[in-house]
Short mmCIF file of C-alpha atoms and ligand atoms in Angstrom, two decimals:
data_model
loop_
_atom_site.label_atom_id
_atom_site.label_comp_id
_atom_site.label_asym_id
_atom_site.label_seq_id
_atom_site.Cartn_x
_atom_site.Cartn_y
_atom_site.Cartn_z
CA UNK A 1 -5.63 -28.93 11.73
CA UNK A 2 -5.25 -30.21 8.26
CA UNK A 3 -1.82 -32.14 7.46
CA UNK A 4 0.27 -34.36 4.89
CA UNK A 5 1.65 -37.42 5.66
CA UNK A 6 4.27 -39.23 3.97
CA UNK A 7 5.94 -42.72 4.27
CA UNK A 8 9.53 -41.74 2.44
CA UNK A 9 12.07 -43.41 0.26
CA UNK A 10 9.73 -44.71 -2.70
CA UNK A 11 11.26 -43.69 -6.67
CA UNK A 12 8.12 -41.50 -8.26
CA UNK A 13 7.45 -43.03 -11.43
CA UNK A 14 4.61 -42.15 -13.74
CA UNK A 15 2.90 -39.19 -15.53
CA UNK A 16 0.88 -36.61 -14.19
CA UNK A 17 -1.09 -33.38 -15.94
CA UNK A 18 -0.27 -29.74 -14.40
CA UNK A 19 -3.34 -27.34 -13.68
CA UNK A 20 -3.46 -23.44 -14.34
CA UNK A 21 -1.03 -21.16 -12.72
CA UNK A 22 -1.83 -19.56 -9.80
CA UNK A 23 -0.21 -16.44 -9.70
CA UNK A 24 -1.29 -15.93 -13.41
CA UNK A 25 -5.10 -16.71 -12.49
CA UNK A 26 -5.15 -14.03 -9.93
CA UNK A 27 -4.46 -10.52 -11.93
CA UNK A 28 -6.58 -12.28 -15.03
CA UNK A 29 -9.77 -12.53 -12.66
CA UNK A 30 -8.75 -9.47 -11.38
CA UNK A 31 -8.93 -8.27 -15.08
CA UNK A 32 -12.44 -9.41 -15.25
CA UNK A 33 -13.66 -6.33 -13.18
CA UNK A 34 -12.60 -4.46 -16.58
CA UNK A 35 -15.27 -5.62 -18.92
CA UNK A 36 -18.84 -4.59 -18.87
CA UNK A 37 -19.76 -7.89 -19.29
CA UNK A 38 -19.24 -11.68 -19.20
CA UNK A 39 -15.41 -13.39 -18.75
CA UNK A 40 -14.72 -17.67 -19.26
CA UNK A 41 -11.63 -18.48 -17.86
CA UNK A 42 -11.01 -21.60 -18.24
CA UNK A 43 -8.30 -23.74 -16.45
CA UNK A 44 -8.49 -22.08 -13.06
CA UNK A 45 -6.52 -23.88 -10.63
CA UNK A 46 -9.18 -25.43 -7.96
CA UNK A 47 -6.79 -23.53 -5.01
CA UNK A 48 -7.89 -21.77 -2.31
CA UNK A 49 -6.69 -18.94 -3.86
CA UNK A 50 -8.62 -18.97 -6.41
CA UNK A 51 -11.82 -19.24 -4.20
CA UNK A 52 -10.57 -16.19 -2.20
CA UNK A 53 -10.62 -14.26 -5.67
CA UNK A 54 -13.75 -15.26 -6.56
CA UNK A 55 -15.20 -14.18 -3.01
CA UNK A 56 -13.72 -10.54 -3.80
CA UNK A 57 -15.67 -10.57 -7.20
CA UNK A 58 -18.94 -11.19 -5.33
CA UNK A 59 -18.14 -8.89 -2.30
CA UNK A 60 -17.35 -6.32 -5.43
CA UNK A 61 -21.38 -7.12 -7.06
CA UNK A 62 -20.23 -9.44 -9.66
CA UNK A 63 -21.76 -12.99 -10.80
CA UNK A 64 -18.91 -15.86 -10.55
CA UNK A 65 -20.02 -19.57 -11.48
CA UNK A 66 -16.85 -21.62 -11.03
CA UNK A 67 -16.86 -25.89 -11.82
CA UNK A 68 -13.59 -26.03 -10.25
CA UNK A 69 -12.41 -25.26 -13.28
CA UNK A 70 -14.35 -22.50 -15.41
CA UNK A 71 -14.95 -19.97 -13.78
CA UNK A 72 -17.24 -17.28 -15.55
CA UNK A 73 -17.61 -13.48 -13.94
CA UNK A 74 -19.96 -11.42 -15.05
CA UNK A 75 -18.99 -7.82 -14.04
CA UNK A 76 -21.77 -6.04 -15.42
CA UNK A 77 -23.12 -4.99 -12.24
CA UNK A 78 -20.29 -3.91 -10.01
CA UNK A 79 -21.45 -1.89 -7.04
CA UNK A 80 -18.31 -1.68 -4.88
CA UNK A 81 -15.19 -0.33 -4.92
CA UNK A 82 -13.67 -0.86 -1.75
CA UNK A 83 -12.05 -4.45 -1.09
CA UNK A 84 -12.88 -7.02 2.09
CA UNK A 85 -10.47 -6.53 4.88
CA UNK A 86 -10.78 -10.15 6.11
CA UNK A 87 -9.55 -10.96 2.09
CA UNK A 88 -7.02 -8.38 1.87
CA UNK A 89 -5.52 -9.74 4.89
CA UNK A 90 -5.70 -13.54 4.05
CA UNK A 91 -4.55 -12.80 0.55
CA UNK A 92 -2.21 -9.84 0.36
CA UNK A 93 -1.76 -10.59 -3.67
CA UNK A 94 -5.93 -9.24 -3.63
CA UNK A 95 -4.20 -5.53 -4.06
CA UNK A 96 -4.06 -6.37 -7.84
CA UNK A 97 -8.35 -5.52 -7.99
CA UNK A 98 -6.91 -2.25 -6.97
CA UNK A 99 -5.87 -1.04 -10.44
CA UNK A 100 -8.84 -2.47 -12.62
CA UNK A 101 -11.25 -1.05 -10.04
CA UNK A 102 -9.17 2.61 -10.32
CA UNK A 103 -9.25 2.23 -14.13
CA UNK A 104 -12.87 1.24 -15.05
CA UNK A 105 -14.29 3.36 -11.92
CA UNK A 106 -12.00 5.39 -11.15
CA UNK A 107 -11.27 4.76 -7.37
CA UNK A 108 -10.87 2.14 -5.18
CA UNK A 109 -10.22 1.26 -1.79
CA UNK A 110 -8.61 -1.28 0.55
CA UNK A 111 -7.20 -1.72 4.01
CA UNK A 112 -3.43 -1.63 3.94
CA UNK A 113 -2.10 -5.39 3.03
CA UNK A 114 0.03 -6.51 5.59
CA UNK A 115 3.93 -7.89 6.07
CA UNK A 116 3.56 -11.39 5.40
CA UNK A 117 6.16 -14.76 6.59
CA UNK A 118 8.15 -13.39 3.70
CA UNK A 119 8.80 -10.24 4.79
CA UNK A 120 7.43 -6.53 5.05
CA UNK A 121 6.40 -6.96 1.14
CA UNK A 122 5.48 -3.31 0.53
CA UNK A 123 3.38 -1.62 -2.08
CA UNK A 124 4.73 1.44 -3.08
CA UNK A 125 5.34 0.51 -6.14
CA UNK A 126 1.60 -0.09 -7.17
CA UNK A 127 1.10 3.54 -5.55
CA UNK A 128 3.42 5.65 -7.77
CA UNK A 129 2.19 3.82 -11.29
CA UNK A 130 -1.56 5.09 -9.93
CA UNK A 131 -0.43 8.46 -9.27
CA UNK A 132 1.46 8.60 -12.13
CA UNK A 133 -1.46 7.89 -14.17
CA UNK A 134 -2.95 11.16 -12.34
CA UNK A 135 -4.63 9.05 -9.55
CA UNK A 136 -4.95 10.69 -5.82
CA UNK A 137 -4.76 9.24 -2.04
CA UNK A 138 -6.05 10.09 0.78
CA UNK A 139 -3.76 10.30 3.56
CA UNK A 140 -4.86 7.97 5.89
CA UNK A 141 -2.05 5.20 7.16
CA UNK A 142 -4.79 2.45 7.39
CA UNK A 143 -6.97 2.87 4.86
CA UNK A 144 -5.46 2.90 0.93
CA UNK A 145 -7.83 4.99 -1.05
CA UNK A 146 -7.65 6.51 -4.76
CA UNK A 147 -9.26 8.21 -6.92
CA UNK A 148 -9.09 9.99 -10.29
CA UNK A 149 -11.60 11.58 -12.67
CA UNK A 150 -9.80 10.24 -15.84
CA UNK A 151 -6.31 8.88 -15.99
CA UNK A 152 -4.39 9.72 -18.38
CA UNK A 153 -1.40 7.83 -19.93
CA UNK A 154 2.66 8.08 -18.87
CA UNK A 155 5.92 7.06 -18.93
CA UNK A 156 6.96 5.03 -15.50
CA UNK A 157 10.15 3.25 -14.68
CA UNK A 158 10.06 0.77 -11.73
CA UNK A 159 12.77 0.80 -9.13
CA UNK A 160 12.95 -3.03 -9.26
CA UNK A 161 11.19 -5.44 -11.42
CA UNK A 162 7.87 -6.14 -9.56
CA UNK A 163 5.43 -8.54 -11.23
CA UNK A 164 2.21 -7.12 -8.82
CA UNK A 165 3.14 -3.60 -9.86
CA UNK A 166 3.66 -4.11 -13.31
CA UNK A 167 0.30 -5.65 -13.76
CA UNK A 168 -1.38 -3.45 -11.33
CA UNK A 169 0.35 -0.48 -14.20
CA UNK A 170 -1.03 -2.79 -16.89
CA UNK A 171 -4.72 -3.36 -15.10
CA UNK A 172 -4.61 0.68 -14.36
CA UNK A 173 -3.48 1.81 -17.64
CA UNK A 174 -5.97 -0.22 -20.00
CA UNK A 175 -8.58 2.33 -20.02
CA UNK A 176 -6.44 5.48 -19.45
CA UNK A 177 -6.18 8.08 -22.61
CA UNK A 178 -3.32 7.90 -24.87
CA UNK A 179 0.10 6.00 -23.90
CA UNK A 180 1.36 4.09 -21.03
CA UNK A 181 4.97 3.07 -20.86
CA UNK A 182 6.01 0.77 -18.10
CA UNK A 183 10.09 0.53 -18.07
CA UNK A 184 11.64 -1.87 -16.11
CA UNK A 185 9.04 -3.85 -16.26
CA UNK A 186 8.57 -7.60 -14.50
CA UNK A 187 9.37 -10.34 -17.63
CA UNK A 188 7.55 -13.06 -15.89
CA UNK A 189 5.35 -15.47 -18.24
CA UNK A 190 2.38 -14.50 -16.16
CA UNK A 191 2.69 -11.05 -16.93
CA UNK A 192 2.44 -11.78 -20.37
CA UNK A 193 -0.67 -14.21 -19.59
CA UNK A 194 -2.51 -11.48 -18.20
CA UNK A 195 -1.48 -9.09 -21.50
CA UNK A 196 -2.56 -11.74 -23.85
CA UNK A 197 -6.05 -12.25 -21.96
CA UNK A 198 -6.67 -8.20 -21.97
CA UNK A 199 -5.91 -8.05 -25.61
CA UNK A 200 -8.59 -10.68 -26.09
CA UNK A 201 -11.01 -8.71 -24.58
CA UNK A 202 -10.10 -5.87 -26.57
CA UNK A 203 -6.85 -3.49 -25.18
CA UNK A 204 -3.98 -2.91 -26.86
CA UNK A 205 -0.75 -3.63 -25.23
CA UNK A 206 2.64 -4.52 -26.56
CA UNK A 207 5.83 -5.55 -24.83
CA UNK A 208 5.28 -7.88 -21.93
CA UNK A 209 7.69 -10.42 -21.08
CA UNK A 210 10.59 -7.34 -22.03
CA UNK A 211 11.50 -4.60 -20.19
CA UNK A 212 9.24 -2.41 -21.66
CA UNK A 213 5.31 -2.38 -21.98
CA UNK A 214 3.35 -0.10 -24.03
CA UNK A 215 -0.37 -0.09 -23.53
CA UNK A 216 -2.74 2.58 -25.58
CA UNK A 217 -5.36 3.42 -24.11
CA UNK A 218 -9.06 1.91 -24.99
CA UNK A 219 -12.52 3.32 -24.38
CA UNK A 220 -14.45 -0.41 -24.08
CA UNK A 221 -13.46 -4.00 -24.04
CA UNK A 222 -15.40 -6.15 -24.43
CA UNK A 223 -16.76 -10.16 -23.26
CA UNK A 224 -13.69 -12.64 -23.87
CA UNK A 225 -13.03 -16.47 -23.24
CA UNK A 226 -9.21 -17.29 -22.39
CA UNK A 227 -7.24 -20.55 -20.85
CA UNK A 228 -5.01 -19.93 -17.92
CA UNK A 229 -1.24 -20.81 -18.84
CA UNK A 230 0.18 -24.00 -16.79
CA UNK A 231 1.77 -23.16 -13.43
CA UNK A 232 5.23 -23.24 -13.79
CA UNK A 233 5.67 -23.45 -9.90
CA UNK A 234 3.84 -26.37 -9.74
CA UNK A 235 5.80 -28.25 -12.64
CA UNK A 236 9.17 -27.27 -10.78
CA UNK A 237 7.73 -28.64 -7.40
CA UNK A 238 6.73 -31.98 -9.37
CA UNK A 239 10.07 -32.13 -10.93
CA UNK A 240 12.02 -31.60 -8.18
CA UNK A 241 9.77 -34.22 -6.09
CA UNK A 242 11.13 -36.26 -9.27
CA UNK A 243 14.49 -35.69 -8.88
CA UNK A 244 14.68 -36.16 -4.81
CA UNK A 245 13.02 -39.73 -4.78
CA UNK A 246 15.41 -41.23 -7.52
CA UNK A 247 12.43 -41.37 -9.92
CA UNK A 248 11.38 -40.92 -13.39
CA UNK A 249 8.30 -39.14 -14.05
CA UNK A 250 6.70 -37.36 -16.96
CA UNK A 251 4.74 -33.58 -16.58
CA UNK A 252 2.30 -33.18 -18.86
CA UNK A 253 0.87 -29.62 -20.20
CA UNK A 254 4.20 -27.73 -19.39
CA UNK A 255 5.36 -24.21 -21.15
CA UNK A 256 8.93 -25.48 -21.02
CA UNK A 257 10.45 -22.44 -22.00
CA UNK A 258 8.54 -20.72 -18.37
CA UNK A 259 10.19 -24.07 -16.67
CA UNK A 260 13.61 -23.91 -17.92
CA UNK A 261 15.46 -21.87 -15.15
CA UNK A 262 13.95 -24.74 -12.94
CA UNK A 263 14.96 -27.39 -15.43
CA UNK A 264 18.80 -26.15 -15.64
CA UNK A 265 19.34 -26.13 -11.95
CA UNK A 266 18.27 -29.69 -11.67
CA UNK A 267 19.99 -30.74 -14.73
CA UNK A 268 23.38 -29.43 -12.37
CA UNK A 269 22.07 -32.06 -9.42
CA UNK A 270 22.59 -34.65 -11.94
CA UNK A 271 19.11 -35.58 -13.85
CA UNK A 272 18.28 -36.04 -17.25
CA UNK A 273 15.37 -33.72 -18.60
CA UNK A 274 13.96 -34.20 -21.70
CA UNK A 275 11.37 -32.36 -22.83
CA UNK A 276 8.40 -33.40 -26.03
CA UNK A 277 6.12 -31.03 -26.73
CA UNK A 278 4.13 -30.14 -24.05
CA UNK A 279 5.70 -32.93 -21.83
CA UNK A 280 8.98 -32.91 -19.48
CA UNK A 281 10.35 -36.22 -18.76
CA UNK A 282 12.70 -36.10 -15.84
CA UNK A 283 15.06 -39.16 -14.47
CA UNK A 284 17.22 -39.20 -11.99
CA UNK A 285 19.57 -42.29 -10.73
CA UNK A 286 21.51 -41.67 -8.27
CA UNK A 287 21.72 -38.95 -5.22
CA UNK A 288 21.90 -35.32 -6.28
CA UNK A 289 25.15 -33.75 -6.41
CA UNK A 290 25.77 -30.10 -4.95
CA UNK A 291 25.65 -27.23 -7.25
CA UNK A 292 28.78 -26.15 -8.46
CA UNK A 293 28.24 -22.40 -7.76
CA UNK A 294 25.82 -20.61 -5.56
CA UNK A 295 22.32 -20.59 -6.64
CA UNK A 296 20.81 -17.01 -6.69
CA UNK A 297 17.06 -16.09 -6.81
CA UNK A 298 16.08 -13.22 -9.50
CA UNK A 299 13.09 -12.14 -11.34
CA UNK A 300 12.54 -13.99 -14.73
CA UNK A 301 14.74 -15.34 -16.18
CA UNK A 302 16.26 -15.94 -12.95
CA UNK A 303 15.81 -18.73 -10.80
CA UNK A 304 12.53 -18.16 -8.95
CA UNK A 305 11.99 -17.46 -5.73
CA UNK A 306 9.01 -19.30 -5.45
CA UNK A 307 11.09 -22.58 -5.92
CA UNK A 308 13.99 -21.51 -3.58
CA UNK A 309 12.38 -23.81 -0.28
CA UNK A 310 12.41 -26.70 -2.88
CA UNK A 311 15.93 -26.58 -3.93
CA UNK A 312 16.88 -26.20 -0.44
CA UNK A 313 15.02 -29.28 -0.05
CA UNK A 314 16.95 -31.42 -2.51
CA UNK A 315 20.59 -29.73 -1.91
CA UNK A 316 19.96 -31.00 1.58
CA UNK A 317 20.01 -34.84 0.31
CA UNK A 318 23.10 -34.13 -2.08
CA UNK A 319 26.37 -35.17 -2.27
CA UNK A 320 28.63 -32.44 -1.28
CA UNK A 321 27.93 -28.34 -0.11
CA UNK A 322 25.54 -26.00 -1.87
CA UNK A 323 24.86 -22.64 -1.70
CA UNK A 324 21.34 -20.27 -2.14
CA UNK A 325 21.50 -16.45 -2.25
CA UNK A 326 17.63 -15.75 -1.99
CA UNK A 327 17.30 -12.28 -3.02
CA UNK A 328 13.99 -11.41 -3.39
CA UNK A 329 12.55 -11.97 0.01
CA UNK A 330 14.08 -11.19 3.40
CA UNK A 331 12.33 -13.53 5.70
CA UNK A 332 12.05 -16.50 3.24
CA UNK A 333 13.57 -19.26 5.04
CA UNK A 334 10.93 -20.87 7.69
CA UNK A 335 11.48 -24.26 5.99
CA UNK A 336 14.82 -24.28 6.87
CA UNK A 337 14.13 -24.95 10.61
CA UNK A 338 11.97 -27.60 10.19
CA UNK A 339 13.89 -29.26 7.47
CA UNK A 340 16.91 -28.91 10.41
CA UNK A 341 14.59 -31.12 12.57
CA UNK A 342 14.45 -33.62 9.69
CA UNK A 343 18.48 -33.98 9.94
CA UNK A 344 19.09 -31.33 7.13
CA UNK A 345 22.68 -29.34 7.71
CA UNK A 346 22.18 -25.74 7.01
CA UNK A 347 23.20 -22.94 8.02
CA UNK A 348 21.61 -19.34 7.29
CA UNK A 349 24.35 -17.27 7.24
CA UNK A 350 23.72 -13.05 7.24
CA UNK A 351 22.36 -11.48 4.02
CA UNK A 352 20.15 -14.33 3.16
CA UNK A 353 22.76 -16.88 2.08
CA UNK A 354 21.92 -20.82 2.58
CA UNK A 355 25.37 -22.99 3.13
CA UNK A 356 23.67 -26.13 2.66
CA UNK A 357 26.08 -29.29 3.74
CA UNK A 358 23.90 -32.83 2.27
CA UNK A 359 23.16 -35.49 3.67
CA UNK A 360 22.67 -38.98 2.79
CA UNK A 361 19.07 -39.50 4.30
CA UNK A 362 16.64 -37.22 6.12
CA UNK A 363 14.78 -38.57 8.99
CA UNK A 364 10.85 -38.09 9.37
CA UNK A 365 9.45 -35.67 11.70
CA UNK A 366 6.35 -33.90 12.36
CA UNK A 367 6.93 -30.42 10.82
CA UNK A 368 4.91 -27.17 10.06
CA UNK A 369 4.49 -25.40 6.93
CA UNK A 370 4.98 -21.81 7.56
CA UNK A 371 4.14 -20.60 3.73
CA UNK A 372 2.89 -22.48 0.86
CA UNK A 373 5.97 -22.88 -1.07
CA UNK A 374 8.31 -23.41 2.09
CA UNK A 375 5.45 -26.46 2.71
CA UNK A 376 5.88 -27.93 -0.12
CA UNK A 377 9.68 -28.63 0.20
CA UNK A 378 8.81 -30.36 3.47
CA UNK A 379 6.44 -32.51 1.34
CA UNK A 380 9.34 -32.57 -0.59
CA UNK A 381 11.71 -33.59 1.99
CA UNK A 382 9.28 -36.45 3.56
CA UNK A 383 9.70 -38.29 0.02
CA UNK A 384 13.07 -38.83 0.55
CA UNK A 385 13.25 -38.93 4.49
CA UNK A 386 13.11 -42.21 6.04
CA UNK A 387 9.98 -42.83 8.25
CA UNK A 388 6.85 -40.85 8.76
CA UNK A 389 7.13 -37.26 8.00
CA UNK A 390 3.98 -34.97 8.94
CA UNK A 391 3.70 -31.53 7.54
CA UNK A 392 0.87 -29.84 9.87
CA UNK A 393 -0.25 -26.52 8.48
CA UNK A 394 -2.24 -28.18 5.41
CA UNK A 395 -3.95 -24.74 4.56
CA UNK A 396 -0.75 -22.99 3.16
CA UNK A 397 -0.05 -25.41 0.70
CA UNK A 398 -3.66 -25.76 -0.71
CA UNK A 399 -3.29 -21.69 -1.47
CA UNK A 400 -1.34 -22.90 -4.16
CA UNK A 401 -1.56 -26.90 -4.97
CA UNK A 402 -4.86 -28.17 -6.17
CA UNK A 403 -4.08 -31.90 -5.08
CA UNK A 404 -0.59 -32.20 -4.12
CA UNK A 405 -0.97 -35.32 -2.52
CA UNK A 406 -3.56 -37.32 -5.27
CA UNK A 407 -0.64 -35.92 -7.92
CA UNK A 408 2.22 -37.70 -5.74
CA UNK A 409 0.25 -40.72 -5.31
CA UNK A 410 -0.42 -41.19 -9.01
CA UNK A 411 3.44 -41.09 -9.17
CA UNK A 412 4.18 -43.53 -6.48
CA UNK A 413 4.60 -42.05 -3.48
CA UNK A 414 2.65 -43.18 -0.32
CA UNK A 415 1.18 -39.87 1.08
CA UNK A 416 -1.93 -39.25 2.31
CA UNK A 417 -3.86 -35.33 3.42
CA UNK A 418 -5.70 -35.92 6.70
CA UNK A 419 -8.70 -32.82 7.16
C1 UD1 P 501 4.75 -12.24 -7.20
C2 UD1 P 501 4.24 -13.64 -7.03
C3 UD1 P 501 5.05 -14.38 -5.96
C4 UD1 P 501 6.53 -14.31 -6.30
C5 UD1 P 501 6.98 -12.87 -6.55
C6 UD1 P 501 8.42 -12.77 -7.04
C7 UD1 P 501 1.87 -13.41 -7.52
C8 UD1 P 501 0.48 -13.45 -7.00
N1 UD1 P 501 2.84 -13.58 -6.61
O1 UD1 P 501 4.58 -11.57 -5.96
O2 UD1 P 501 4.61 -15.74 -5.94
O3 UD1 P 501 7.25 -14.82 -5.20
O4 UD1 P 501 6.13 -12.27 -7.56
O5 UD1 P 501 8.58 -13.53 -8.20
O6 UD1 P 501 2.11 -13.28 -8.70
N2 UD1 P 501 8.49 -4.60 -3.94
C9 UD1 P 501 8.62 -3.34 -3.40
N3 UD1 P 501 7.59 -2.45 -3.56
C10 UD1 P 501 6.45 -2.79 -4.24
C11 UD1 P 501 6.33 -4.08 -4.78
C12 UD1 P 501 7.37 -4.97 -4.61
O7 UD1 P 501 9.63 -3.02 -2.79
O8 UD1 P 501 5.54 -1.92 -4.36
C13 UD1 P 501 9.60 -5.58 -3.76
C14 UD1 P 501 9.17 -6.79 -2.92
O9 UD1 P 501 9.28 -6.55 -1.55
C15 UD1 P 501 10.14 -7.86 -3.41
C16 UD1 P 501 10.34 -7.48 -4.88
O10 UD1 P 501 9.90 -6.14 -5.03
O11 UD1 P 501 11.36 -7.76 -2.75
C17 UD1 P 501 9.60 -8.36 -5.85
O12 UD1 P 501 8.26 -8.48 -5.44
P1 UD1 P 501 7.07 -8.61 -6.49
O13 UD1 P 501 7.61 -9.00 -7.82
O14 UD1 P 501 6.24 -7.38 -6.41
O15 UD1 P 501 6.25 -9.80 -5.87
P2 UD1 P 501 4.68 -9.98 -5.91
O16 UD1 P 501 4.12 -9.40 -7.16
O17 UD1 P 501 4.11 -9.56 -4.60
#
């Protein structure tokens, strides 16, 4: 089993470049199944992820090269519709082919995606924007199947903000005749990634990163090279791994408007963020202090979710009581058991709310990462735990971190990834 280990209590210090996002690489080479032809994307994250994706193109008849970080799909040839089951279970985010497939060939199918450590994570959504673009199921509980002879374009409102379903509307709605209107829609910058990568290729959408999406529909896109926006996850994790070892480090290639929920929260615990450009310099000098109201997770502009496990990683070294309110996900708190066993005080109270009491030092402990991002605040944690921290359960944290621990390193810290 593949693991991290860290020797604690040493300031970060240094600069260090952030990759591609994951979560806006995904729907983009999803997107590629679109277009009768060749797609560069450049600055793919080197994740596992991102390998899993690439294994669905080829299972689907298309020809990926990828350097680690171009990755080039030609989609010409397509000669599947229906999605791996061993993928769609290792990666339930692989439901996103489902609407470019529908679109371009007008079905698709898939096993159903299952609950994941987060929760039951349903897709219901994703089904009524199909349907409401005239596409059909079969009944079968298992088995998610679709088709339609032409879709045709519609007014939809979500019921909640969902980024999968909005760009599943987007992916489905591209080729569909006349107007789609998503309401409601997800804001998130990687929404509007995936928008400004379809427009290159030639659709014509409108809206993303509002409420409201329009997208008319096109009869042929066409080849198109694109750059994959920086992951803002990643730059939060960094900064945060900043900000809980006392240092003062420098991210390069940050959006920092897509970072600045992340950025205020910290700027609360007591560090100074400055940002140039492209670059966020973060220092912090002393131990953080407690938030002064409860932290609550929300879709963008909210606070993510995805960097909830890492806040409760630093609010558990701070001086005084914090409080989380994760909203998003029921079941996403594994990290907090394991950061318990590193000397962490906090208590999960009903309804998803974190009372989290600091503490002056953690204490190393072997640990297991449960999820990616609930991993990476145990990394997190073992830079500012004294002794040896080990977080087993490697695998979950490369879905989403190309080199998590050469990118600490550079910075200072003394952690090394054991295969
Ligand atoms: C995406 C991100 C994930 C992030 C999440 C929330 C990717 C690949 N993943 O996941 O990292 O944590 O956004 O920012 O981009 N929901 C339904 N029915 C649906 C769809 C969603 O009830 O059909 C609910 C979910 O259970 C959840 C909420 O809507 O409570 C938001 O989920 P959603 O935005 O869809 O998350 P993902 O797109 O799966």
């Amino acid at each position: 089993m593949s693991k991290f280990v860290i020797i604690g209590r040493k300031k970060l210090f240094g600069e260090v470049a952030i990759g591609g996002s994951k979560n806006a690489v995904l729907p983009i080479l999803a997107a590629t199944v679109l277009i009768n032809g060749k797609s560069t994307i450049h600055n793919c994250p080197n994740i596992s992820d991102t390998h899993t994706s690439i294994e669905i193109l080829r299972h689907l008849g298309c020809k990926v090269l990828y350097d680690g970080y171009t990755a080039i799909v030609d989609a010409t040839n397509i000669d599947k519709t229906s999605l791996p089951t061993s993928h769609v279970q290792k990666m339930r985010s692989s439901i996103i082919f489902a609407g470019a497939l529908l679109s371009r060939f007008g079905e698709f199918s898939s096993t159903t995606p299952g609950g994941c450590r987060l929760g039951e994570r349903p897709i219901d959504m994703h089904i009524n924007a199909f349907s409401a673009l005239g596409a059909t199921f079969d009944q079968n509980p298992d088995i998610i199947a679709a088709k339609a002879d032409k879709l045709i374009g519609n007014t939809m409102c979500l019921s909640t903000p969902s980024v999968g379903a909005t760009q599943n509307a987007m992916l489905a709605a591209v080729y569909a005749k006349g107007e789609t209107t998503i309401t409601n829609a997800a804001k998130e910058p990687e929404v509007v990634d995936l928008q400004n990568f379809l427009n290159k290729a030639g659709a014509n959408i409108n809206g993303a990163g509002t409420e409201t999406i329009a997208i008319n529909g096109v009869t042929k896109l066409h080849s198109a090279e694109y750059s994959i926006m920086p992951d803002r996850i990643v730059a939060g994790t960094y900064l945060v791994a900043g900000a809980i070892s006392r240092g003062n480090i420098t991210l390069k290639n940050v959006n920092y408007k897509d970072v600045s929920p992340v950025a205020f929260a910290l700027a609360q615990t007591g560090a100074k963020i400055v940002c140039h450009g492209n670059e966020i310099n973060l220092t912090m000098k002393h131990r953080p202090i407690a938030l002064p109201s409860p932290l609550t997770t929300a879709p963008h502009p909210g606070f993510p979710t995805d960097m909830q496990p890492q806040f409760t990683a630093l609010l558990a070294t701070a001086h005084g009581t914090s409080t989380i309110n994760e909203k998003l996900f029921e079941a996403r708190d594994a990290h907090i058991a394991e950061l318990s066993k590193m000397g962490a005080k906090i208590t999960n109270t009903d309804n998803r709310r974190f009372l989290i009491e600091g503490v002056a030092a953690l204490r190393g402990r072997v640990t297991y990462a449960k999820d990616l991002r609930g991993g990476a605040a145990l990394i997190l944690a073992g830079l500012a735990s004294h002794g040896i921290t080990v977080v087993e359960n490697a695998h979950y944290i490369q879905r989403g971190y190309e080199d998590i621990a050469g990118d600490l390193k550079q910075l200072g810290a003394a952690i090394s990834f054991l295969k």
